[in-house]
Each structure stands twice: as C-alpha cells, then as structure tokens.
Short mmCIF file of C-alpha atoms and ligand atoms in Angstrom, two decimals:
data_model
loop_
_atom_site.label_atom_id
_atom_site.label_comp_id
_atom_site.label_asym_id
_atom_site.label_seq_id
_atom_site.Cartn_x
_atom_site.Cartn_y
_atom_site.Cartn_z
CA MET A 1345 -30.57 -51.93 -45.26
CA HIS A 1346 -28.02 -53.06 -48.05
CA ASN A 1347 -31.62 -55.38 -49.91
CA ILE A 1348 -32.22 -53.94 -52.75
CA ASP A 1349 -36.27 -53.92 -53.22
CA ILE A 1350 -39.01 -51.93 -54.84
CA ASP A 1351 -39.01 -48.96 -52.64
CA LEU A 1352 -34.86 -48.17 -53.23
CA VAL A 1353 -35.30 -48.60 -56.28
CA GLU A 1354 -37.73 -46.12 -57.33
CA MET A 1355 -35.76 -43.89 -54.31
CA THR A 1356 -33.35 -44.13 -56.61
CA LEU A 1357 -35.16 -42.98 -59.51
CA ASP A 1358 -36.26 -40.13 -57.59
CA VAL A 1359 -33.12 -39.04 -56.83
CA THR A 1360 -31.36 -38.79 -60.08
CA LYS A 1361 -34.66 -36.88 -61.31
CA TYR A 1362 -34.44 -33.86 -58.52
CA VAL A 1363 -30.03 -34.37 -59.19
CA ILE A 1364 -31.34 -33.23 -63.19
CA ASN A 1365 -33.62 -31.38 -62.29
CA ARG A 1366 -31.10 -29.32 -59.91
CA ILE A 1367 -28.05 -29.64 -62.47
CA THR A 1368 -29.90 -28.18 -65.59
CA LYS A 1369 -31.37 -25.42 -63.07
CA THR A 1370 -29.37 -22.31 -64.10
CA ASP A 1371 -30.90 -20.05 -61.82
CA PRO A 1372 -31.35 -21.94 -58.12
CA GLU A 1373 -33.58 -20.54 -55.79
CA LEU A 1374 -31.21 -18.30 -53.45
CA GLY A 1375 -32.13 -19.82 -50.16
CA MET A 1376 -31.74 -17.85 -46.57
CA PRO A 1377 -30.79 -19.29 -43.77
CA LYS A 1378 -33.19 -20.32 -40.85
CA LYS A 1379 -32.85 -20.46 -36.94
CA GLU A 1380 -31.97 -24.31 -35.95
CA GLU A 1381 -35.56 -24.16 -33.90
CA GLU A 1382 -37.75 -23.36 -36.99
CA LEU A 1383 -35.92 -25.68 -39.03
CA LYS A 1384 -36.18 -28.39 -36.50
CA ALA A 1385 -40.68 -27.25 -36.01
CA LEU A 1386 -40.50 -27.58 -39.68
CA VAL A 1387 -39.38 -31.15 -40.45
CA GLY A 1388 -39.95 -32.23 -36.71
CA GLU A 1389 -38.15 -35.64 -35.43
CA THR A 1390 -36.60 -37.25 -38.42
CA ILE A 1391 -34.19 -39.54 -36.43
CA THR A 1392 -36.32 -42.25 -34.73
CA ALA A 1393 -35.82 -45.87 -33.80
CA LYS A 1394 -38.08 -47.16 -36.81
CA GLY A 1395 -37.04 -43.97 -39.49
CA ILE A 1396 -39.43 -42.31 -40.90
CA GLY A 1397 -38.62 -43.27 -44.62
CA GLY A 1398 -37.20 -42.29 -47.55
CA GLU A 1399 -39.91 -40.76 -49.66
CA ASN A 1400 -41.08 -38.70 -46.23
CA ALA A 1401 -37.38 -37.52 -45.78
CA PHE A 1402 -36.60 -36.65 -48.82
CA GLN A 1403 -39.99 -34.33 -49.15
CA LYS A 1404 -38.23 -32.40 -45.74
CA TRP A 1405 -35.22 -31.82 -47.88
CA LYS A 1406 -37.54 -30.64 -50.74
CA ASP A 1407 -39.77 -28.65 -49.10
CA VAL A 1408 -37.58 -27.39 -46.28
CA LEU A 1409 -33.63 -27.42 -45.54
CA VAL A 1410 -32.89 -26.92 -49.26
CA LYS A 1411 -34.32 -23.65 -49.28
CA ALA A 1412 -32.09 -23.18 -46.09
CA ILE A 1413 -29.24 -22.60 -48.38
CA VAL A 1414 -27.89 -20.42 -50.41
CA PRO A 1415 -26.25 -22.43 -54.00
CA ILE A 1416 -22.79 -21.57 -54.29
CA ASP A 1417 -22.84 -21.80 -58.32
CA HIS A 1418 -26.03 -19.03 -58.00
CA PRO A 1419 -25.04 -16.76 -60.84
CA ARG A 1420 -25.57 -13.55 -58.50
CA HIS A 1421 -23.98 -15.10 -55.84
CA LEU A 1422 -20.23 -12.70 -55.75
CA ALA A 1423 -19.52 -13.18 -52.18
CA PHE A 1424 -16.27 -14.95 -50.31
CA VAL A 1425 -15.61 -17.43 -53.03
CA PRO A 1426 -18.31 -18.76 -55.16
CA ALA A 1427 -18.33 -21.88 -57.13
CA SER A 1428 -19.85 -23.82 -60.15
CA PRO A 1429 -19.05 -27.00 -60.22
CA THR A 1430 -19.22 -28.18 -64.40
CA ARG A 1431 -22.57 -30.57 -64.34
CA SER A 1432 -20.47 -33.36 -65.73
CA ALA A 1433 -17.88 -33.45 -62.24
CA ILE A 1434 -21.19 -33.41 -60.26
CA MET A 1435 -22.73 -36.22 -62.13
CA PHE A 1436 -18.95 -38.33 -61.83
CA ASP A 1437 -19.13 -37.16 -57.99
CA LEU A 1438 -22.36 -39.38 -57.55
CA ILE A 1439 -20.49 -41.55 -59.64
CA THR A 1440 -17.41 -41.78 -57.22
CA SER A 1441 -19.93 -42.44 -53.86
CA ALA A 1442 -21.20 -44.96 -55.65
CA SER A 1443 -18.03 -46.73 -56.65
CA CYS A 1444 -17.13 -47.01 -52.93
CA ILE A 1445 -13.60 -46.06 -53.00
CA HIS A 1446 -10.53 -45.76 -50.72
CA GLY A 1447 -8.72 -43.57 -51.69
CA ALA A 1448 -5.49 -44.19 -49.24
CA TYR A 1449 -3.77 -46.14 -50.96
CA TRP A 1450 -3.09 -47.91 -54.88
CA MET A 1451 -3.83 -51.68 -53.09
CA GLU A 1452 -7.56 -50.50 -53.11
CA GLY A 1453 -7.89 -47.30 -54.88
CA ALA A 1454 -5.80 -47.85 -58.02
CA GLY A 1455 -8.40 -46.78 -61.58
CA GLY A 1456 -9.50 -43.88 -59.18
CA ILE A 1457 -6.44 -42.91 -57.85
CA PHE A 1458 -4.76 -43.30 -61.29
CA ALA A 1459 -7.22 -41.16 -62.97
CA GLU A 1460 -6.91 -38.50 -59.96
CA ASN A 1461 -3.00 -38.36 -61.15
CA GLU A 1462 -4.11 -37.69 -64.54
CA ALA A 1463 -5.47 -34.46 -63.42
CA MET A 1464 -3.42 -33.83 -61.02
CA ARG A 1465 -0.46 -34.35 -63.83
CA TRP A 1466 -2.66 -31.02 -65.94
CA LEU A 1467 -2.08 -28.89 -62.93
CA VAL A 1468 1.20 -29.51 -62.35
CA SER A 1469 1.77 -28.98 -65.91
CA LEU A 1470 0.15 -25.32 -64.94
CA THR A 1471 2.58 -24.12 -62.22
CA GLY A 1472 5.49 -24.92 -64.51
CA MET A 1473 7.40 -27.24 -61.73
CA PRO A 1474 10.48 -29.14 -62.54
CA GLU A 1475 9.94 -33.09 -63.36
CA GLY A 1476 9.39 -34.66 -60.79
CA ALA A 1477 7.39 -32.02 -58.63
CA PHE A 1478 3.75 -33.79 -57.96
CA GLY A 1479 0.82 -33.55 -55.42
CA VAL A 1480 -2.03 -35.20 -54.12
CA PHE A 1481 -5.89 -33.50 -53.50
CA THR A 1482 -6.46 -32.77 -50.29
CA SER A 1483 -10.50 -32.29 -48.62
CA GLY A 1484 -9.63 -28.17 -49.40
CA GLY A 1485 -6.66 -25.14 -49.48
CA THR A 1486 -6.37 -25.40 -45.02
CA ALA A 1487 -5.74 -28.95 -45.35
CA ALA A 1488 -3.20 -28.68 -48.34
CA ASN A 1489 -1.53 -25.78 -47.06
CA LEU A 1490 -1.25 -27.35 -43.67
CA SER A 1491 0.28 -31.02 -45.01
CA ALA A 1492 2.72 -27.78 -46.86
CA MET A 1493 3.37 -26.71 -43.37
CA VAL A 1494 4.07 -30.00 -41.70
CA THR A 1495 6.26 -30.99 -44.43
CA ALA A 1496 8.36 -27.91 -44.07
CA ARG A 1497 8.92 -27.94 -41.05
CA GLU A 1498 9.37 -31.09 -40.81
CA HIS A 1499 12.51 -30.69 -43.15
CA TRP A 1500 13.96 -28.00 -41.46
CA ARG A 1501 14.00 -29.67 -38.24
CA ASP A 1502 15.53 -32.40 -40.45
CA GLN A 1503 18.47 -30.74 -42.26
CA CYS A 1504 20.00 -29.93 -37.78
CA GLU A 1505 19.30 -31.03 -34.59
CA GLU A 1506 19.81 -27.91 -33.02
CA ASN A 1507 15.98 -27.10 -35.03
CA LYS A 1508 14.29 -29.16 -32.57
CA ALA A 1509 14.12 -26.70 -30.06
CA TYR A 1510 12.84 -24.08 -31.88
CA LYS A 1511 9.62 -23.15 -32.12
CA GLY A 1512 9.57 -22.85 -36.12
CA LEU A 1513 8.71 -19.10 -37.63
CA ILE A 1514 6.87 -19.08 -40.70
CA ILE A 1515 6.32 -15.34 -42.33
CA THR A 1516 3.70 -14.05 -44.62
CA SER A 1517 1.93 -10.95 -45.06
CA ILE A 1518 -1.58 -9.67 -43.96
CA GLY A 1519 -2.99 -10.89 -47.02
CA ALA A 1520 -2.40 -14.26 -46.31
CA HIS A 1521 -5.65 -16.58 -46.23
CA SER A 1522 -6.82 -17.19 -42.44
CA SER A 1523 -6.11 -20.74 -42.86
CA VAL A 1524 -2.72 -19.93 -43.02
CA LYS A 1525 -2.14 -17.99 -39.79
CA ALA A 1526 -5.32 -21.19 -38.07
CA MET A 1527 -2.63 -24.33 -39.46
CA ALA A 1528 0.52 -22.11 -38.14
CA LYS A 1529 -1.15 -22.86 -34.59
CA VAL A 1530 -2.21 -26.61 -34.80
CA ILE A 1531 1.46 -26.89 -35.68
CA ASP A 1532 2.57 -24.80 -33.22
CA ALA A 1533 5.03 -22.31 -34.91
CA GLU A 1534 4.72 -18.14 -35.08
CA ILE A 1535 3.64 -16.57 -37.60
CA LEU A 1536 5.10 -13.02 -38.72
CA LEU A 1537 2.89 -10.60 -40.73
CA VAL A 1538 4.28 -8.36 -43.23
CA PRO A 1539 1.70 -5.32 -42.31
CA SER A 1540 0.35 -4.61 -45.86
CA GLU A 1541 -1.73 -6.32 -48.33
CA ASP A 1542 -0.21 -5.22 -50.99
CA ILE A 1543 2.11 -7.27 -52.78
CA LEU A 1544 4.58 -9.18 -50.84
CA THR A 1545 7.95 -8.61 -52.32
CA TYR A 1546 11.92 -9.17 -51.70
CA GLU A 1547 12.14 -6.07 -50.43
CA ARG A 1548 9.34 -6.16 -47.91
CA LEU A 1549 11.26 -9.89 -47.11
CA LYS A 1550 14.42 -8.57 -46.87
CA GLU A 1551 12.77 -5.28 -44.32
CA THR A 1552 10.71 -7.88 -42.09
CA ILE A 1553 14.28 -10.33 -41.72
CA ASP A 1554 17.04 -7.38 -40.83
CA GLY A 1555 14.46 -6.32 -38.04
CA LEU A 1556 14.86 -9.78 -36.49
CA ASP A 1557 17.06 -11.20 -34.13
CA GLU A 1558 19.55 -13.68 -34.91
CA LEU A 1559 17.35 -16.66 -32.94
CA SER A 1560 14.55 -15.44 -35.03
CA LYS A 1561 16.56 -15.69 -37.97
CA LYS A 1562 17.01 -18.88 -37.00
CA ARG A 1563 13.39 -20.32 -36.42
CA LEU A 1564 11.95 -19.12 -39.98
CA PHE A 1565 11.55 -21.69 -41.78
CA ALA A 1566 9.62 -20.64 -44.67
CA VAL A 1567 7.42 -18.27 -45.58
CA VAL A 1568 4.07 -18.27 -47.65
CA ALA A 1569 3.07 -16.07 -50.74
CA THR A 1570 0.20 -16.00 -51.94
CA GLY A 1571 -0.93 -16.27 -55.54
CA GLY A 1572 -4.26 -14.49 -56.01
CA THR A 1573 -5.62 -13.51 -52.00
CA THR A 1574 -8.68 -14.09 -51.40
CA ASN A 1575 -10.13 -10.56 -50.34
CA ALA A 1576 -8.47 -8.69 -53.48
CA GLY A 1577 -6.92 -10.97 -56.49
CA ILE A 1578 -3.58 -9.60 -55.29
CA ILE A 1579 -0.55 -11.96 -56.46
CA ASP A 1580 2.72 -11.90 -54.02
CA ASP A 1581 6.26 -10.97 -56.28
CA LEU A 1582 6.70 -14.91 -56.79
CA ASP A 1583 9.58 -14.66 -58.27
CA GLY A 1584 11.13 -12.50 -55.55
CA VAL A 1585 9.50 -14.62 -52.97
CA ALA A 1586 11.63 -17.49 -54.39
CA THR A 1587 14.90 -15.79 -55.06
CA PHE A 1588 14.13 -14.43 -50.67
CA CYS A 1589 13.79 -18.21 -49.66
CA GLU A 1590 16.54 -19.41 -51.79
CA GLU A 1591 19.25 -17.25 -50.75
CA HIS A 1592 17.79 -18.11 -47.05
CA HIS A 1593 17.39 -22.01 -47.52
CA ILE A 1594 13.73 -21.85 -46.27
CA TRP A 1595 11.03 -23.27 -47.96
CA PHE A 1596 8.49 -21.31 -50.61
CA HIS A 1597 5.18 -22.08 -50.36
CA VAL A 1598 2.44 -20.10 -52.70
CA ASP A 1599 -1.05 -20.43 -51.50
CA ALA A 1600 -2.78 -20.29 -54.96
CA ALA A 1601 -5.87 -21.70 -53.52
CA TYR A 1602 -8.20 -19.29 -54.97
CA GLY A 1603 -6.22 -18.08 -57.63
CA GLY A 1604 -4.40 -21.13 -59.11
CA GLY A 1605 -7.37 -21.59 -61.33
CA ALA A 1606 -5.16 -18.42 -63.04
CA LEU A 1607 -2.39 -19.97 -63.59
CA ALA A 1608 -4.45 -21.78 -67.36
CA ALA A 1609 -5.58 -18.29 -67.80
CA ASP A 1610 -3.49 -17.08 -70.98
CA SER A 1611 -4.12 -13.19 -70.19
CA VAL A 1612 -2.68 -13.41 -66.62
CA ARG A 1613 -0.48 -16.33 -66.66
CA HIS A 1614 2.68 -13.89 -66.57
CA LEU A 1615 1.84 -12.23 -63.23
CA PHE A 1616 2.46 -16.17 -61.09
CA HIS A 1617 5.91 -15.74 -62.65
CA GLY A 1618 8.42 -17.85 -60.04
CA ILE A 1619 5.89 -20.05 -59.04
CA GLU A 1620 7.33 -22.61 -60.98
CA ARG A 1621 10.21 -22.66 -58.03
CA ALA A 1622 8.04 -23.30 -55.30
CA ASP A 1623 8.50 -26.03 -53.37
CA SER A 1624 4.70 -26.33 -52.95
CA VAL A 1625 1.89 -24.99 -54.28
CA THR A 1626 -1.89 -24.91 -53.12
CA ILE A 1627 -4.41 -24.52 -55.83
CA ASP A 1628 -8.42 -25.50 -54.47
CA PRO A 1629 -10.11 -26.99 -57.59
CA HIS A 1630 -12.73 -26.45 -56.15
CA LYS A 1631 -12.70 -22.78 -56.10
CA TRP A 1632 -12.06 -22.00 -59.91
CA LEU A 1633 -11.06 -24.94 -61.19
CA PHE A 1634 -15.01 -26.24 -60.75
CA SER A 1635 -15.15 -28.98 -59.35
CA PRO A 1636 -17.58 -30.16 -56.41
CA TYR A 1637 -17.41 -29.71 -52.85
CA ASP A 1638 -14.32 -30.72 -51.45
CA CYS A 1639 -11.50 -31.07 -53.74
CA GLY A 1640 -7.94 -28.73 -52.42
CA ALA A 1641 -4.73 -30.12 -53.89
CA ILE A 1642 -1.02 -29.59 -52.99
CA ILE A 1643 1.57 -30.09 -54.53
CA TYR A 1644 5.61 -30.62 -53.94
CA LYS A 1645 8.71 -29.75 -55.93
CA HIS A 1646 10.27 -32.83 -53.92
CA PRO A 1647 7.14 -35.07 -53.16
CA GLU A 1648 10.13 -37.22 -51.22
CA LEU A 1649 9.61 -35.09 -48.08
CA ALA A 1650 5.67 -34.99 -48.01
CA LYS A 1651 6.46 -38.60 -48.28
CA LYS A 1652 8.68 -38.84 -44.91
CA ALA A 1653 6.72 -36.17 -43.00
CA HIS A 1654 3.13 -37.68 -43.59
CA SER A 1655 3.94 -42.18 -43.88
CA GLN A 1656 2.10 -43.30 -40.92
CA GLU A 1657 3.33 -46.81 -39.63
CA GLY A 1658 1.32 -49.18 -38.66
CA SER A 1659 1.36 -52.96 -38.29
CA TYR A 1660 -1.71 -53.21 -40.30
CA LEU A 1661 -0.98 -50.78 -42.70
CA ASP A 1662 2.04 -52.44 -43.27
CA ILE A 1663 0.43 -54.47 -46.51
CA PHE A 1664 -0.09 -51.41 -48.34
CA LYS A 1665 3.20 -50.65 -49.04
CA ASP A 1666 4.08 -54.15 -49.98
CA GLU A 1667 5.97 -54.89 -53.27
CA GLY A 1668 2.49 -56.94 -54.38
CA ALA A 1669 0.59 -53.59 -53.67
CA GLN A 1670 3.03 -50.71 -55.62
CA GLY A 1671 1.85 -47.69 -56.43
CA PHE A 1672 0.98 -44.10 -55.66
CA ASN A 1673 -0.44 -43.52 -52.21
CA PRO A 1674 -2.05 -40.35 -51.40
CA ALA A 1675 -2.76 -40.95 -47.52
CA GLU A 1676 1.39 -40.38 -47.87
CA TYR A 1677 1.76 -36.95 -49.01
CA GLN A 1678 -1.03 -34.86 -46.83
CA ILE A 1679 -2.60 -35.86 -43.20
CA GLN A 1680 -6.28 -37.10 -44.02
CA LEU A 1681 -5.66 -41.42 -44.34
CA THR A 1682 -9.04 -42.65 -44.88
CA ARG A 1683 -9.81 -40.28 -48.05
CA ARG A 1684 -12.65 -39.69 -50.77
CA VAL A 1685 -11.68 -40.26 -54.37
CA ARG A 1686 -11.69 -36.50 -54.78
CA GLY A 1687 -9.89 -36.15 -57.69
CA LEU A 1688 -12.08 -38.40 -59.72
CA PRO A 1689 -15.05 -35.52 -60.78
CA LEU A 1690 -12.74 -32.87 -62.18
CA TRP A 1691 -10.76 -35.80 -63.94
CA PHE A 1692 -13.28 -37.11 -65.29
CA SER A 1693 -15.06 -33.26 -66.39
CA LEU A 1694 -11.39 -32.41 -67.79
CA ALA A 1695 -11.60 -35.95 -70.14
CA MET A 1696 -14.99 -34.59 -71.15
CA HIS A 1697 -14.90 -30.66 -72.15
CA GLY A 1698 -10.74 -30.99 -72.79
CA THR A 1699 -8.79 -28.19 -71.28
CA ASP A 1700 -9.70 -25.35 -73.78
CA LYS A 1701 -12.77 -25.64 -72.07
CA TYR A 1702 -11.51 -24.32 -68.32
CA LYS A 1703 -8.85 -22.07 -69.41
CA GLU A 1704 -12.09 -20.36 -71.07
CA ALA A 1705 -14.44 -20.56 -68.49
CA ILE A 1706 -11.88 -18.69 -65.77
CA GLU A 1707 -11.44 -15.96 -68.80
CA ARG A 1708 -14.90 -15.28 -68.70
CA GLY A 1709 -14.39 -14.72 -64.79
CA ILE A 1710 -11.21 -12.08 -65.29
CA GLU A 1711 -13.50 -10.50 -68.03
CA LEU A 1712 -16.76 -10.32 -65.97
CA ALA A 1713 -14.38 -8.33 -63.28
CA ASN A 1714 -13.33 -6.50 -65.81
CA ILE A 1715 -16.60 -5.22 -67.07
CA ALA A 1716 -17.67 -5.08 -63.28
CA GLY A 1717 -15.25 -2.71 -63.45
CA GLU A 1718 -15.67 -0.37 -65.80
CA MET A 1719 -19.77 0.03 -64.91
CA VAL A 1720 -18.21 1.38 -61.92
CA ARG A 1721 -16.11 3.78 -63.09
CA ASN A 1722 -18.48 5.00 -65.51
CA ASN A 1723 -20.84 5.63 -62.79
CA SER A 1724 -20.82 8.61 -60.62
CA GLU A 1725 -21.81 7.38 -57.33
CA LEU A 1726 -19.36 4.44 -57.59
CA GLU A 1727 -15.79 4.12 -57.03
CA LEU A 1728 -13.18 1.55 -57.29
CA VAL A 1729 -10.92 1.01 -54.39
CA ARG A 1730 -7.91 -0.51 -56.96
CA GLU A 1731 -8.35 -1.52 -60.07
CA PRO A 1732 -9.63 -5.23 -61.05
CA SER A 1733 -7.04 -7.65 -59.97
CA LEU A 1734 -7.84 -11.90 -61.49
CA SER A 1735 -11.47 -12.06 -60.50
CA CYS A 1736 -12.06 -10.08 -57.78
CA VAL A 1737 -13.64 -6.14 -58.05
CA LEU A 1738 -12.89 -3.63 -54.80
CA PHE A 1739 -15.45 -0.69 -54.67
CA ARG A 1740 -16.95 1.92 -52.72
CA LYS A 1741 -20.31 4.22 -52.57
CA ILE A 1742 -19.44 7.23 -52.37
CA GLY A 1743 -21.06 8.03 -48.96
CA TRP A 1744 -22.12 4.61 -47.75
CA THR A 1745 -21.73 3.35 -43.95
CA PRO A 1746 -20.15 0.15 -43.03
CA GLU A 1747 -24.30 -0.25 -42.02
CA ASP A 1748 -25.44 0.48 -45.28
CA TYR A 1749 -23.56 -2.63 -46.98
CA LYS A 1750 -25.01 -4.82 -44.09
CA GLU A 1751 -28.33 -3.56 -44.64
CA TRP A 1752 -27.81 -3.65 -48.79
CA THR A 1753 -26.25 -7.81 -48.00
CA TYR A 1754 -29.50 -8.38 -46.29
CA LYS A 1755 -31.84 -7.01 -48.63
CA ASN A 1756 -30.46 -8.83 -51.78
CA GLN A 1757 -30.33 -12.50 -49.50
CA ARG A 1758 -33.88 -11.38 -47.64
CA GLU A 1759 -35.40 -10.47 -51.22
CA GLY A 1760 -33.48 -14.40 -53.26
CA PHE A 1761 -31.80 -11.85 -55.49
CA ALA A 1762 -28.32 -12.06 -54.83
CA LEU A 1763 -25.28 -12.39 -52.36
CA VAL A 1764 -22.45 -9.96 -52.03
CA THR A 1765 -20.73 -9.32 -49.03
CA PRO A 1766 -18.37 -6.30 -48.19
CA THR A 1767 -15.37 -6.69 -46.73
CA LYS A 1768 -12.58 -4.30 -45.31
CA TRP A 1769 -9.65 -2.26 -47.16
CA LYS A 1770 -6.60 -1.45 -45.44
CA VAL A 1771 -5.71 2.60 -45.81
CA GLY A 1772 -2.71 3.60 -44.05
CA GLU A 1773 -3.49 2.29 -40.60
CA THR A 1774 -7.44 2.01 -40.38
CA TYR A 1775 -9.42 -0.46 -41.98
CA GLU A 1776 -12.67 0.53 -45.07
CA THR A 1777 -15.32 -1.08 -45.49
CA VAL A 1778 -16.02 -1.57 -49.11
CA ALA A 1779 -18.32 -3.90 -51.74
CA ARG A 1780 -16.68 -6.67 -53.49
CA PHE A 1781 -17.48 -9.23 -55.99
CA CYS A 1782 -15.91 -12.42 -56.84
CA PHE A 1783 -16.67 -13.86 -59.88
CA ILE A 1784 -15.98 -17.58 -60.87
CA ASN A 1785 -19.08 -18.77 -62.64
CA PRO A 1786 -18.78 -18.48 -66.06
CA ASP A 1787 -22.65 -17.60 -66.29
CA THR A 1788 -22.97 -14.73 -64.48
CA THR A 1789 -24.27 -11.93 -66.96
CA GLU A 1790 -23.82 -8.38 -67.23
CA GLU A 1791 -27.48 -8.11 -67.02
CA ASP A 1792 -26.32 -9.64 -63.50
CA ILE A 1793 -23.83 -6.81 -62.71
CA THR A 1794 -25.96 -3.73 -63.85
CA ALA A 1795 -28.97 -5.25 -61.43
CA ILE A 1796 -26.80 -5.31 -58.45
CA LEU A 1797 -24.95 -2.47 -58.28
CA ALA A 1798 -28.86 -0.75 -59.14
CA SER A 1799 -29.46 -2.20 -56.32
CA MET A 1800 -27.46 -0.26 -54.64
CA ASN A 1801 -29.59 2.71 -55.02
C1 PLP B 1917 -10.07 -20.51 -49.85
C2 PLP B 1917 -8.54 -19.97 -49.22
C3 PLP B 1917 -8.05 -21.05 -49.00
C4 PLP B 1917 -8.97 -21.67 -47.74
O1 PLP B 1917 -9.23 -22.82 -48.67
P1 PLP B 1917 -10.65 -24.21 -48.19
O2 PLP B 1917 -10.22 -24.99 -49.67
O3 PLP B 1917 -11.71 -23.19 -47.78
O4 PLP B 1917 -10.02 -24.77 -47.00
C5 PLP B 1917 -6.82 -20.78 -48.17
N1 PLP B 1917 -5.94 -19.82 -49.14
C6 PLP B 1917 -6.24 -19.13 -49.68
C7 PLP B 1917 -6.05 -18.29 -51.15
C8 PLP B 1917 -7.78 -19.28 -50.01
O5 PLP B 1917 -8.45 -18.28 -51.21
#
C-alpha cells in the first residue's frame, strides 16, 4: 500500500490538479444532498476485497459525491455560520496531513506544535487576557466548551470537599449555543437558562441567582456568556458578567466560537470589553478566522488548572512527560489525546498574509452585514428584526409564513443559487420565523445580496 509506484505518482498529480482547480474557483458549484439510496445507485460498490482503483474512486467523487455537497465557501452561502478558508491555509492543510504529525505531545510534534503556538499567541493577544494565559487548538467550539467546562467543574470540586457531592450548576442564556447545553449533559451538570436572547447582563444574572435556593447557590460553579450569539451576533455584557463571577467566586467562560474572529476588527472590538477578565474563552478559527475544518480553540487564564483537569495518566504515556521531552503538550489542556496539529494551517496562513489581512477580511463581513441591513431598510416589503450585529442580519418579509421561508430556502438551493436558511426569533413568549444572513466570506458581493433579496419576490 505504501510502495511508491507510477500509479501513485500520477494519482498525486491528478489530486494536486484537482485541488488547484478547486481553490482557484471562487464560485464553486452549490450542490444538493441526495438520498443515500440514490447515491448508492450512482456510485455502486466501492469497498471491495481487491479495491476499485484510485482513478475509478476519484472519478466517482468528481462525478457524483462532490455534487451532493454545499461548499461552505460559496459566496452565496449565508446560512448557519458559513466559512471561507484561505487558499494558503487549505494548501497547508494538505501539508499537515502529508507530514504525519502526532499533535498530542511535544516529544513527537514539537515543530508543528511550536507553529500552532505562535498562532495561539496571536489569538490570546486578541483577547487581552493577562500574562500566563494560553490555549490549545481543539476540533471545534463544542470540544473547546467541553474542555473549559470540565476544567471549571474540577476546579470547583477541588476548592471544597463538599462540592464533590453536588451536581454542578451553570447559568447561561437562551442565546447560548446548543453545544453549551449538550456539553453540560456530558459532564452531568445542570443548566439554568436566563430566558432572553438579548444581552446577558449583571442585573439579569443577579435576578436569576436571587431566585435560587441556598443549595442551588452552592452548586453554581460557572457562567457561560456568549461573545457573538450564533443566531444574531449578540455580545453579552462581558464586563458585567465578569464582575458578577468575581463577586460569587465562580468560573467565567466566554463562548466566542463564532464572534471571536471579530476581536481583530477595530470597529467592534469595544463590544467585547471584559473578555480579558474571563477564566476561559472559546474561539473557532474554522468560523471567522478562515481556517479549514476543523479548528477550534480554548484559551485559559490559568492553563495549569486545565492541565490538572485533563492530563492523562498511563504507564506508556509517562515518557512524554519526561525531562527529555520538555515542551508544551496540547493533549494535557483539552479532552482529546491523539490529535491533528490543526492550528498549523492557520499558522501558515497568518505567517504568509500577516494579521492586517485578517483584520480587513473580518471587517468586510461586518460591512456586508451593514450593507444588507441598509438594503432591507430601503425595501418596503422587508423589515429588520433588529439592527445587524457583528455579521448577522435578521429580517422579515412582511406577510410571510414559516412555510414561505422554507420554500424560499429550498428553491434557492434546488436552483444551485444560494443557501440561505430561516431562523427563529423570540418575541415575548412566542417565536417568529425570520430570514437570516451570516457573512464570513469576503468574496460575497453587494450584487449577491441584491440577488438573494430579489429571490424573495
Ligand atoms: C458554532 C458554535 C459552537 C460550536 O462549535 P463547533 O465548532 O461547531 O463545535 C459553539 N458556540 C458558538 C457560539 C458557536 O457559534
């Protein structure tokens, strides 16, 4: 399997050609999912005792499978949180694979981990967290949030023997990402949701905690604030939440998986005031820092607490912690052991382009949201649900039902034109279905926005 034969060389050239084609295409085909049976009928048996051959398998990829994909970097993909990895990061992602690096321990991965850490230092500097704060790249925001929550919970239990008997309690708001609730289940903690998607403030937290019984107050060990909600780009009052957490001696986590990239944007940086006081911060470079999937990051004010919570013991692992292998071991600061050096593509791209280019590309996303907001304001059939925030725009088409939004979404996707999905926004006690844009790709144009709005007619 590993012999370098002529076929493999040819295959390598084919793959390289394909990659060059793909990454120079700014308007890739917007595919459609197909049912599994349909894909099976088109592709046939691929896993066989003798193999079907690389050329054949690659052809099936090109003819069928890739067409059942919506590329995340399509300029009219404005759904969920899209992405737009830089060409240089994608190229270096190939090199990351080709270099066969085990990214858990310095002993094996030093060169790669060194580079990742250079990129991490820049991320940490964006937060303004104090000297000593540092982090590690994870598979995404979910793993980053989980790693932080485990660290917070272990720290809380270490502080007081009594806490070991309690189920921990975390406060966040309904604007928090679903992964916060899902990861609370994983660590068997209870979540208390402040019932507003709007800015989480000191006062809202105080009201919430005032309503708790004494035992629940004891069980409370963390607040998760959001630095850019996924739905609407809302940034909680991070400074107020920091003060609340300090007063109550509880962990302050900021989930900035989506919004974290905007820390680099001077026009909105002030909205994150207080993030520098956090105990931990999640940022997803695979969202707004133009890294290929998958690349999240978790930063800790006191990394040694994460090490205490996550360091794995095992007789065959001891050597990694030996004097001779001294260095930073990413495995000790998050939930995963064997890991890809997934910060490496980000490092290369940052080193190549410089951080100013990142600033500009992120500012462009914010600018596109403001342009879209202005277009909605000037259209008598449309209405902003709220002012654009970061790169999110929520708006309604007057008179539309949830069914209308759904049909509009499917029609645009069927036609290979755009992927724009509706969302829900809470008004009082009810949820309204509305349209939503999230801009990441700096190649999205004003014409794209105009055309998408026109598709609502
Ligand atoms: C996307 C997102 C997550 C989850 O991140 P993954 O990388 O998808 O695991 C968590 N929190 C927020 C605020 C997000 O936007």
